[in-house]
Coordinates of C-alpha atoms in Angstrom, one line a residue:
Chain A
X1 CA 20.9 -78.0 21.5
X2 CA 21.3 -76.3 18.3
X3 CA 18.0 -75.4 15.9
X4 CA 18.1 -73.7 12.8
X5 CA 15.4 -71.3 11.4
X6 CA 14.4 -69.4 7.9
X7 CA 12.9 -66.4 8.3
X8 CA 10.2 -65.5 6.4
X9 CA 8.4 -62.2 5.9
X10 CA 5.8 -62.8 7.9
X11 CA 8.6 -62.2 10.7
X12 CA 10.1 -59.2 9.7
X13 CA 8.9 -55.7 9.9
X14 CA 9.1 -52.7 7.1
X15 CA 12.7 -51.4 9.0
X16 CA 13.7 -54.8 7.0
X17 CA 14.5 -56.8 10.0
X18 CA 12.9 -59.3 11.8
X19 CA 10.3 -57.9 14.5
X20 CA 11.3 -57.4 17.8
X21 CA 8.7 -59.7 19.3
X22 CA 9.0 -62.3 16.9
X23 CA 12.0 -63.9 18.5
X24 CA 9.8 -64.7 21.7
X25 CA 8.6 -67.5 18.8
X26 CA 12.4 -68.5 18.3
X27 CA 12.7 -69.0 21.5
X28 CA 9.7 -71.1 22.5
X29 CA 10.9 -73.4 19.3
X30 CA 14.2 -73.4 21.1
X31 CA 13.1 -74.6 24.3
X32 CA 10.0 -76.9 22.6
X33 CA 12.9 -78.6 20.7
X34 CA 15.8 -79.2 23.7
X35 CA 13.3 -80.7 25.2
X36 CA 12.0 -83.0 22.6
X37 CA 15.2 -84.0 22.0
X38 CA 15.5 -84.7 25.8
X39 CA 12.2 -87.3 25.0
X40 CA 10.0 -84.3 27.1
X41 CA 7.3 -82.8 25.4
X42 CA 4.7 -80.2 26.4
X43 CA 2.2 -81.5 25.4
X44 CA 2.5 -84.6 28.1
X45 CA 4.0 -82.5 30.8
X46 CA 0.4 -80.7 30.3
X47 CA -1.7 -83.8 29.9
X48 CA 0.5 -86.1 31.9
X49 CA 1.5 -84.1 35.0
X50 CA -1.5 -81.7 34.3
X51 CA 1.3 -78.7 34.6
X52 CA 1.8 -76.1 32.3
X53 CA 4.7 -73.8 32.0
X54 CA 4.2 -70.2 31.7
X55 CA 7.0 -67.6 31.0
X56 CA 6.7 -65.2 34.1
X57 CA 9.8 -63.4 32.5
X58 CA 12.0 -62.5 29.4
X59 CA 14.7 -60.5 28.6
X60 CA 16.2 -60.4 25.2
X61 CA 19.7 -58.2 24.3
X62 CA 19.8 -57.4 20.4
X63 CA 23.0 -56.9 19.0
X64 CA 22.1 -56.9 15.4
X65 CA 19.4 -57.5 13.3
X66 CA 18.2 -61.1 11.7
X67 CA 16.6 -60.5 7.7
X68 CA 14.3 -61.7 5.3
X69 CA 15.5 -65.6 4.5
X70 CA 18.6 -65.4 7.0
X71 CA 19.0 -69.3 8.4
X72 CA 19.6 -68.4 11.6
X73 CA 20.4 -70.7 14.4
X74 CA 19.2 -71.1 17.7
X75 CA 20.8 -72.4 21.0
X76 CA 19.1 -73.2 24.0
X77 CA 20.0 -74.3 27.7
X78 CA 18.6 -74.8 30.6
X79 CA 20.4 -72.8 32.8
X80 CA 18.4 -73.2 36.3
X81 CA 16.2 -75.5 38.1
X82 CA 14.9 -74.4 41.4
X83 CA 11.3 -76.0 43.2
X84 CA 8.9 -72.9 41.5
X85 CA 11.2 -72.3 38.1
X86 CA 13.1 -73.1 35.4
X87 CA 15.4 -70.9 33.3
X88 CA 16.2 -71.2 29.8
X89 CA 18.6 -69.0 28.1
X90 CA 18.9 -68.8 24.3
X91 CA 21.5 -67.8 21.6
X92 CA 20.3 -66.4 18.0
X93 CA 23.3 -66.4 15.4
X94 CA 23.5 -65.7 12.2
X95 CA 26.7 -68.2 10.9
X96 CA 29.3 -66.9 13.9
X97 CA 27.8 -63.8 14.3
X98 CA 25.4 -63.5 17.5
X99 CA 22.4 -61.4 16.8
X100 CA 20.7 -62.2 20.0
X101 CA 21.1 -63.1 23.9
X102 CA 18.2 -63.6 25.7
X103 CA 16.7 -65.9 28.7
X104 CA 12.7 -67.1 29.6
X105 CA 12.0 -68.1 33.3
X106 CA 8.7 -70.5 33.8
X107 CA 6.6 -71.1 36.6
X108 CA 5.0 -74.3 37.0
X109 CA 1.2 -73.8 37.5
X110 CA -1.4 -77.1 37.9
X111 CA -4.9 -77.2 36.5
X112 CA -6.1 -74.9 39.0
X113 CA -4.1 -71.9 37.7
X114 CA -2.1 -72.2 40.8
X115 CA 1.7 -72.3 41.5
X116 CA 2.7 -75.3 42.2
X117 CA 6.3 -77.3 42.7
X118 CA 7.9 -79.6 39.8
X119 CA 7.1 -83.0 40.5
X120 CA 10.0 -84.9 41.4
X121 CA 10.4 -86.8 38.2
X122 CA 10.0 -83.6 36.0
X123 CA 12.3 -81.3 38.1
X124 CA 15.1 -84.2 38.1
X125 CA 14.4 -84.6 34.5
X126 CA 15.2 -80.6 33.7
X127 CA 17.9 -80.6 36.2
X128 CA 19.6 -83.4 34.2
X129 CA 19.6 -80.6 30.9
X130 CA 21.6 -78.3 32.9
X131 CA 25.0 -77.9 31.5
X132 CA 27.7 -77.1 33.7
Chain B
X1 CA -20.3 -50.5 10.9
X2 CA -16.8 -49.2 10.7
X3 CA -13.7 -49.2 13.0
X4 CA -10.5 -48.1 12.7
X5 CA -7.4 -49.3 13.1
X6 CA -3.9 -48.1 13.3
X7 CA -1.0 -50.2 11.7
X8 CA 2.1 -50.8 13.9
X9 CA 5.8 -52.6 12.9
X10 CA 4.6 -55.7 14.2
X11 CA 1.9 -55.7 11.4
X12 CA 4.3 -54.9 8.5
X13 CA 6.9 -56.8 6.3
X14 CA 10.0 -56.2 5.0
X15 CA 8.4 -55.3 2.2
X16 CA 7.6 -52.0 3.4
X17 CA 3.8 -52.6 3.7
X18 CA 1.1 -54.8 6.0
X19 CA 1.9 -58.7 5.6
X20 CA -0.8 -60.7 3.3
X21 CA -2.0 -62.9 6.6
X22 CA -2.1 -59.4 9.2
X23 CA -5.3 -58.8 7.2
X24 CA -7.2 -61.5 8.8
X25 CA -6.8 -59.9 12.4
X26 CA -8.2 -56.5 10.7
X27 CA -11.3 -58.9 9.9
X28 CA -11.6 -60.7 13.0
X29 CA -11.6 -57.3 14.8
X30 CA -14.1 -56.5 11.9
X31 CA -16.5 -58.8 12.9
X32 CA -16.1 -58.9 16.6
X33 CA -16.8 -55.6 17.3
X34 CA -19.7 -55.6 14.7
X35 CA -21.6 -57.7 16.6
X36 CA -20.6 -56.3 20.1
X37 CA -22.3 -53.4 18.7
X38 CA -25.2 -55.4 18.3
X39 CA -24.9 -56.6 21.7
X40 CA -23.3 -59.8 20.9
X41 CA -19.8 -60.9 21.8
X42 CA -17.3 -64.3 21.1
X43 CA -17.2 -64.7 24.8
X44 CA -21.2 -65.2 25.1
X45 CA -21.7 -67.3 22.2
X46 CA -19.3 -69.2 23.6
X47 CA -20.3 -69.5 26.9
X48 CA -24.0 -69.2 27.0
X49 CA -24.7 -70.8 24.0
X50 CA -21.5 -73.4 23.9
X51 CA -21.0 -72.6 20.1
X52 CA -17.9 -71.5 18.9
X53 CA -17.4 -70.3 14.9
X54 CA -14.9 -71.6 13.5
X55 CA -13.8 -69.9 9.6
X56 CA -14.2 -72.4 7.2
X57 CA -13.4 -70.3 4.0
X58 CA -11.5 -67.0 3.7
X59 CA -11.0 -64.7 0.3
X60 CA -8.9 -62.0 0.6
X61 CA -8.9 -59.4 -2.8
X62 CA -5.8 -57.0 -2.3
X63 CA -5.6 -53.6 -4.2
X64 CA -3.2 -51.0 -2.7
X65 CA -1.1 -51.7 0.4
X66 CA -1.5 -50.5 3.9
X67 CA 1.8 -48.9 5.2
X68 CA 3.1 -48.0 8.8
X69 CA 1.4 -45.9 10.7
X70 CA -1.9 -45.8 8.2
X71 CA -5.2 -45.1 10.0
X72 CA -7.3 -47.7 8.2
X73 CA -10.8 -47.8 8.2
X74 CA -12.5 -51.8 8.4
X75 CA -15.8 -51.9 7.3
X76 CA -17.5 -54.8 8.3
X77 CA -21.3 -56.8 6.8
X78 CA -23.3 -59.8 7.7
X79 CA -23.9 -60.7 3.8
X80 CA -25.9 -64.0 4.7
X81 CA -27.1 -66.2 7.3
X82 CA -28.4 -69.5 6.9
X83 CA -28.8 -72.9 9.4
X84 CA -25.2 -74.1 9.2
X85 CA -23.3 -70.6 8.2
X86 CA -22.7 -67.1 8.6
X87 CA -21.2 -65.0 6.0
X88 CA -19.3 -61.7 6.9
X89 CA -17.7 -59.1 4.2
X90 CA -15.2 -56.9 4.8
X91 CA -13.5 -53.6 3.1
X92 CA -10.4 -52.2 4.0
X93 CA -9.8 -48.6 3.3
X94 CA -7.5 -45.5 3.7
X95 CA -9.3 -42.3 3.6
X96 CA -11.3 -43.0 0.4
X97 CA -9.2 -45.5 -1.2
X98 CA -10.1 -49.3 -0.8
X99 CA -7.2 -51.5 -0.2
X100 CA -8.8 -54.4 0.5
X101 CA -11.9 -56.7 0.3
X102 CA -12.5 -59.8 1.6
X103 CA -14.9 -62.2 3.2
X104 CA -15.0 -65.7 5.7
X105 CA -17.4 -68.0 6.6
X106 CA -18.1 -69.3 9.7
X107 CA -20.1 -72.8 10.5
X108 CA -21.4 -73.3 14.4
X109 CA -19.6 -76.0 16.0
X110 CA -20.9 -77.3 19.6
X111 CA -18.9 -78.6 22.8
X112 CA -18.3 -81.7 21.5
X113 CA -16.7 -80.0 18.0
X114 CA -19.6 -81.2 15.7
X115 CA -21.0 -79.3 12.8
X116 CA -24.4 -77.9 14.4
X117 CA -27.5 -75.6 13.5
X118 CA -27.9 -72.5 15.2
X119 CA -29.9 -72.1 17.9
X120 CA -33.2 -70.1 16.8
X121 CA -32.6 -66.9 18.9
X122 CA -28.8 -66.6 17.7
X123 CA -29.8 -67.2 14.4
X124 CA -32.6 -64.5 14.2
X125 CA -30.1 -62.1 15.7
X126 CA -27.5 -62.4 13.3
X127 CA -30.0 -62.3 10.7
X128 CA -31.1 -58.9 11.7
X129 CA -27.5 -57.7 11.0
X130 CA -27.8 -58.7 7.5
X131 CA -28.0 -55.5 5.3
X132 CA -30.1 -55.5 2.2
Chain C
X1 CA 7.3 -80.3 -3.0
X2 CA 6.1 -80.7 0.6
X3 CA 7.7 -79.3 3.4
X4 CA 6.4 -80.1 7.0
X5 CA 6.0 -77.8 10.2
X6 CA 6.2 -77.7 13.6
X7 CA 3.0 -76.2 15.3
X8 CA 4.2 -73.8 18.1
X9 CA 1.7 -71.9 20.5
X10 CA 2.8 -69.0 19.0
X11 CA 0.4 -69.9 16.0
X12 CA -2.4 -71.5 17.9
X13 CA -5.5 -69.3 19.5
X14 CA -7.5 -69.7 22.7
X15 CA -9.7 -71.8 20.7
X16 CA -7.0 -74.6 21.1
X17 CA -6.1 -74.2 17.3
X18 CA -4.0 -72.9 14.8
X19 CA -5.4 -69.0 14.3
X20 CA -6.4 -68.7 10.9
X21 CA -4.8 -65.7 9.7
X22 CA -0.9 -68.1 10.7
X23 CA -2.3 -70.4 7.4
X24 CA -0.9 -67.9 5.6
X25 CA 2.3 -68.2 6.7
X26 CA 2.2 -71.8 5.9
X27 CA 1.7 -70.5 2.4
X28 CA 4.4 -68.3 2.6
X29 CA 7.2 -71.2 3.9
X30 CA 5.5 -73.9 1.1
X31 CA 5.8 -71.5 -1.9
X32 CA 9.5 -70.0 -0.7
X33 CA 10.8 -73.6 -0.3
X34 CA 9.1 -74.2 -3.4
X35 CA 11.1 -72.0 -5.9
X36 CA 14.0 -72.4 -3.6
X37 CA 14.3 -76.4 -4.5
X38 CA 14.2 -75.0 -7.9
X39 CA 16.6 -72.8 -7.7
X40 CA 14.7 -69.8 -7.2
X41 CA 14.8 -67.5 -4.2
X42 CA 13.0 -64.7 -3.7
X43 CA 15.9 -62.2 -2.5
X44 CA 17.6 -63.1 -5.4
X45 CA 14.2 -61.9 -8.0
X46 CA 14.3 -58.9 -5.5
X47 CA 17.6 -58.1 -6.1
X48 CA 18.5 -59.5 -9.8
X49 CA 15.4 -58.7 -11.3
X50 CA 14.0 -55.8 -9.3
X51 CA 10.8 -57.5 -8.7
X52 CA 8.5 -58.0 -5.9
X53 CA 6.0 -60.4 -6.3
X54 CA 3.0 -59.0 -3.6
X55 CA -0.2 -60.8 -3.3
X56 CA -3.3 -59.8 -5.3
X57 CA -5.4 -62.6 -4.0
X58 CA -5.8 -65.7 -1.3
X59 CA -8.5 -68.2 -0.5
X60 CA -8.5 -70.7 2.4
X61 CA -10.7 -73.8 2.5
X62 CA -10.1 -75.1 6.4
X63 CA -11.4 -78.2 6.9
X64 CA -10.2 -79.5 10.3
X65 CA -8.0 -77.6 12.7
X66 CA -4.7 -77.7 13.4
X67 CA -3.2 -78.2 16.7
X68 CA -0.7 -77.1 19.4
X69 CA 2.5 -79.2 18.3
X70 CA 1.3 -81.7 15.2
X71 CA 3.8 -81.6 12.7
X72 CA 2.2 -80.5 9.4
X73 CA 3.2 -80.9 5.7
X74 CA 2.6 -78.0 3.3
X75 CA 2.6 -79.2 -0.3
X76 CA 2.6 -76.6 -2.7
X77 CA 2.7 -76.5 -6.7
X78 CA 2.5 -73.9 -9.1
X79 CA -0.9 -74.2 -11.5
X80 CA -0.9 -71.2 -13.6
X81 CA 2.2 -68.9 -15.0
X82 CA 0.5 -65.5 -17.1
X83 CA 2.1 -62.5 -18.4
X84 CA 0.9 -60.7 -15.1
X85 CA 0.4 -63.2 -12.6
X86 CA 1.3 -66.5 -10.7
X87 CA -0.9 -68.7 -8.6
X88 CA 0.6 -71.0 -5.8
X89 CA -2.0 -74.0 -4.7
X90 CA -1.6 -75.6 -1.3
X91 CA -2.5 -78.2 0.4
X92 CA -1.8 -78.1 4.5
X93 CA -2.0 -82.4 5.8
X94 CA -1.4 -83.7 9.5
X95 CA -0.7 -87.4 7.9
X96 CA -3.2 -88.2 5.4
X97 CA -5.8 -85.9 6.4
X98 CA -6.2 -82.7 5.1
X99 CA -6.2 -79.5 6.9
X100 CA -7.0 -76.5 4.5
X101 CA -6.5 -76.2 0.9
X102 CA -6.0 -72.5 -0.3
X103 CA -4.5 -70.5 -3.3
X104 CA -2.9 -67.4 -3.4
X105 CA -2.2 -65.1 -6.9
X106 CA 0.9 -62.9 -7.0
X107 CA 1.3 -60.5 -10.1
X108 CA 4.8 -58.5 -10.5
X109 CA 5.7 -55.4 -9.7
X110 CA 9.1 -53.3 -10.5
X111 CA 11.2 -50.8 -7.9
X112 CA 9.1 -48.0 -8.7
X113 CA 5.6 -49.7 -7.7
X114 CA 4.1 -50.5 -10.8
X115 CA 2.2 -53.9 -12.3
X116 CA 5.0 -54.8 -15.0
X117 CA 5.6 -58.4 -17.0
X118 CA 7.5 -61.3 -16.0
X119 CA 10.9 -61.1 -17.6
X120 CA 10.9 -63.6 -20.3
X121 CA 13.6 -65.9 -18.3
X122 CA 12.1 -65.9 -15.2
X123 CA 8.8 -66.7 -16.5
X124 CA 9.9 -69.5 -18.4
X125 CA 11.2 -70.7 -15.4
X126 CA 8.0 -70.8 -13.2
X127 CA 6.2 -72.1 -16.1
X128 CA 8.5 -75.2 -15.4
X129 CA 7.1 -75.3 -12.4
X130 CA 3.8 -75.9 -13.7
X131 CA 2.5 -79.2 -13.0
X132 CA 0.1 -81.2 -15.7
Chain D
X1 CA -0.1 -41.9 28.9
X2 CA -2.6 -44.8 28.9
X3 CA -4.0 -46.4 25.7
X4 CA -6.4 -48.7 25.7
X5 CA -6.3 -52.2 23.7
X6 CA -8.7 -54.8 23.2
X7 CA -7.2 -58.6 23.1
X8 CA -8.3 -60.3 19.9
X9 CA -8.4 -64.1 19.1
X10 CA -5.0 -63.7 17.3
X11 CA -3.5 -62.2 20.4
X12 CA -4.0 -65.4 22.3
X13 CA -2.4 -69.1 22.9
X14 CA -4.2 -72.7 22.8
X15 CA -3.0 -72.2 26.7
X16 CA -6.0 -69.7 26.6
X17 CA -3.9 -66.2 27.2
X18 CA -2.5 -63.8 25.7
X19 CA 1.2 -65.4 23.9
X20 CA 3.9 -64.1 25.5
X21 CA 5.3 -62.5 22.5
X22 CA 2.6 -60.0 21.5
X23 CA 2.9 -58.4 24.8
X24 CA 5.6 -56.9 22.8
X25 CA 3.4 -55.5 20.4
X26 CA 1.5 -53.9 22.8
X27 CA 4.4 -51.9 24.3
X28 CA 5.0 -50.7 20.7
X29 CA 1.5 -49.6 20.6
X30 CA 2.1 -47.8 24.0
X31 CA 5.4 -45.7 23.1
X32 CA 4.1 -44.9 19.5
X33 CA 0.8 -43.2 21.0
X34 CA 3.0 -41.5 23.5
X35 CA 5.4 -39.5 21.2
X36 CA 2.3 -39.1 18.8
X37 CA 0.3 -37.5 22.1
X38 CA 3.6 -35.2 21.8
X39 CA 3.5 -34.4 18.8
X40 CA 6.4 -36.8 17.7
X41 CA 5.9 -40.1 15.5
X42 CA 8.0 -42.8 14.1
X43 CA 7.5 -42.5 10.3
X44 CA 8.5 -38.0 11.0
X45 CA 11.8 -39.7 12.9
X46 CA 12.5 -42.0 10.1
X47 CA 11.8 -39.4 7.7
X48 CA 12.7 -35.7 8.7
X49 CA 15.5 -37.1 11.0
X50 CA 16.8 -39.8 9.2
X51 CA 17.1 -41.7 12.4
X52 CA 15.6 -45.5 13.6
X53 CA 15.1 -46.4 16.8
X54 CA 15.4 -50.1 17.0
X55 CA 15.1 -52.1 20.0
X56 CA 18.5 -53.0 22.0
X57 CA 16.9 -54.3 25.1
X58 CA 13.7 -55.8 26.3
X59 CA 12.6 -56.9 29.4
X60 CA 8.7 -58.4 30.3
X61 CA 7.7 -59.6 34.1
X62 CA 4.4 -61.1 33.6
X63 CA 2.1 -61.3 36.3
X64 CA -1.2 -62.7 35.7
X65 CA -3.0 -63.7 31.9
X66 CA -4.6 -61.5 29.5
X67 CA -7.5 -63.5 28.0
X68 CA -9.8 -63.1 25.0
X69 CA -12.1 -60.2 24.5
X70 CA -10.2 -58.1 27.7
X71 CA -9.6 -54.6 27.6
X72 CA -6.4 -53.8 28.8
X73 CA -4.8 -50.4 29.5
X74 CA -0.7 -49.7 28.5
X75 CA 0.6 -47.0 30.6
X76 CA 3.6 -46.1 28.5
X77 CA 6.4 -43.3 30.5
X78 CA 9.8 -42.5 29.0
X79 CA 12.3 -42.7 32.1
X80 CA 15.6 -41.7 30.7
X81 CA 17.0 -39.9 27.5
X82 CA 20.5 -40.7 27.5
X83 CA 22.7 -39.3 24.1
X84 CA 22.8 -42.9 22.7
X85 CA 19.5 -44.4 24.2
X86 CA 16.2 -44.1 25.3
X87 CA 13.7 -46.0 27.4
X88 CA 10.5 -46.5 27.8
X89 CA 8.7 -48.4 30.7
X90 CA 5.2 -49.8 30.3
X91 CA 2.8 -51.6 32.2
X92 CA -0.1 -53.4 31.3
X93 CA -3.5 -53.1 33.8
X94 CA -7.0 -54.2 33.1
X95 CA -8.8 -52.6 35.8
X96 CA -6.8 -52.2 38.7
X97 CA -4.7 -55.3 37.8
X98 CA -1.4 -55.0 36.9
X99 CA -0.8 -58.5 34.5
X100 CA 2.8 -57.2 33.2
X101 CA 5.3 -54.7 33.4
X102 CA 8.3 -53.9 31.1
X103 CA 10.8 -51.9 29.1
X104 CA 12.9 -51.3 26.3
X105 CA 16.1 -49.6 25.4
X106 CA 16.2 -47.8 22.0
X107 CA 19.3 -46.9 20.1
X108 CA 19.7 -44.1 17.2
X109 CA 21.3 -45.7 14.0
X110 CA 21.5 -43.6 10.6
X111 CA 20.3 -44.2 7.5
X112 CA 23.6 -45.9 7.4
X113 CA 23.2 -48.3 9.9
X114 CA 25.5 -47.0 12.4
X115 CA 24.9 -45.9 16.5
X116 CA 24.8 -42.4 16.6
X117 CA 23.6 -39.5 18.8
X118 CA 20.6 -38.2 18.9
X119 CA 19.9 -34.9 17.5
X120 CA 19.7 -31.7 19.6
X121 CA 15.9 -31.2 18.6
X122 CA 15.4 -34.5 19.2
X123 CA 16.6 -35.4 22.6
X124 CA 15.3 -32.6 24.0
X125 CA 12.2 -33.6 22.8
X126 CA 12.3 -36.8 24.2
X127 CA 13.9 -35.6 27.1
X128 CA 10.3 -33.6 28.0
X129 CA 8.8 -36.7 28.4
X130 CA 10.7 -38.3 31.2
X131 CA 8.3 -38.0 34.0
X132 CA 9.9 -37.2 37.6

């Protein structure tokens, strides 16, 4: 699942690139729209299933910098779908040229605040986006 | 009441100098701490009196821009208080020079997310904090 | 010329809305879209005219909030072209209802810092923009 | 080195924590107030040096939310000077709670653009810092 973005400069920083911590936003669009496309939303895995998602870790590798009005494009996948997690991992390119590798991993937590398991719907659903 | 504030990257733009919307952080710390050093915080409007306050207007006036690493200085006013509103002005400065001035206004809305009055001890508190 | 936009959480706040500093970048995507259906990018006044075009001024009405994941349109027009200045009006909608309504002014200045005049070209071609 | 940062409404998600992005800001806060507790900061780098130091790496466990209003500590520690890297390792407490921990890997590029090596003065400046 391919998205594309424009940068603005509300996302770069005054070394002229984009800000480190602003591709943690190109990410989450990445994964919000592979799974939109995939007819899952958050916003009804939160109100349906009463789950929400949050990233217990990231890890981005920056190979060169994105700039002011670059149309970059973003790949997502899921990579991993275990009982406690799912793993996403995301490409940032600029045309061919990859600017960024990087991967979230997300915890399933219910209303409580408490880790829980995927329901077995939702976990077969995700499983079904991993690409061999 | 004053605070400062030290600008980071992740505040700037390519442009070499504080993005246009990063301004509106340096107000909401503005304001927050002016009233925690009144004794008043967010968190117990919110929770003891179920109010939160929303902006409903912002002006900004920008004269000189802030630039990495600047030490700002945000100095922060109640300007007026009346049933439905509170009005809070704000000046931006480096050393002596102003950068920028600016002001919101923020209208009590209840649990339910309805326009309300504040309650009478609230109201008299922030009005104390109105300078003439 | 309205684009629309994706909410992310990225934007929201823990008051379960869009923060209202991140209307700004709104304004930022509707008036950059704006001169680029015309044409008009900013990189390329940057770079072929030596311009930057900062902002002096912004103003924000918000009128309902915005929230996690609704897909917004920005319309924005140009209302005024003046030796020294521009002004952007927008208009931020979640279908027919509006959101916020703001302006912002921008007045040109060259590579060395200083206020300066529209060239004549380029300010003939904003003031196309100029809806009556 | 610990610096202390208070978590503003912008800071935070309609999921009512801190967004997983701006964590990243705060471990820029952390390694700028270290190498200005040394005597050393970014803009003197960028200037005297003619070196940047952008990001190459980042890596974030989170363990538990920040949340509004919270006053949380970044230890910052530089744990190896390498000649074409440096990293710095953060974790971020309030109290005695650790909610994340991460680091990043720094590269020197000239005012070229290019890798290079740090200088002499430089690295062993840096060097100082790593904590045994």
């Amino acid at each position: 699942m391919v998205v594309t973005y424009r940068v603005i400069y509300g996302d770069t920083d005054c070394g002229g690139v984009m800000y480190y911590g602003n591709y943690l936003r190109l990410f989450e669009i990445g994964r919000t729209e592979l799974l939109r496309a995939r007819g899952l939303t958050y916003r009804e895995i939160e109100e349906k299933e009463g789950l929400i998602l949050p990233v217990v870790e990231v890890h981005v590798r920056y190979k060169a910098p994105a700039r002011y009005d670059d149309l970059l494009e973003i790949e997502t996948r899921v990579t991993e779908v275990a009982p406690h997690r799912v793993r996403f991992e995301y490409e940032i390119r600029r045309g061919a040229e990859i600017l960024a590798r990087g991967y979230t991993v997300h915890a399933p937590v219910n209303r409580k605040g408490r880790l829980t398991r995927f329901p077995e719907d939702l976990r077969r659903r995700l499983s079904a986006l991993v690409q061999s």
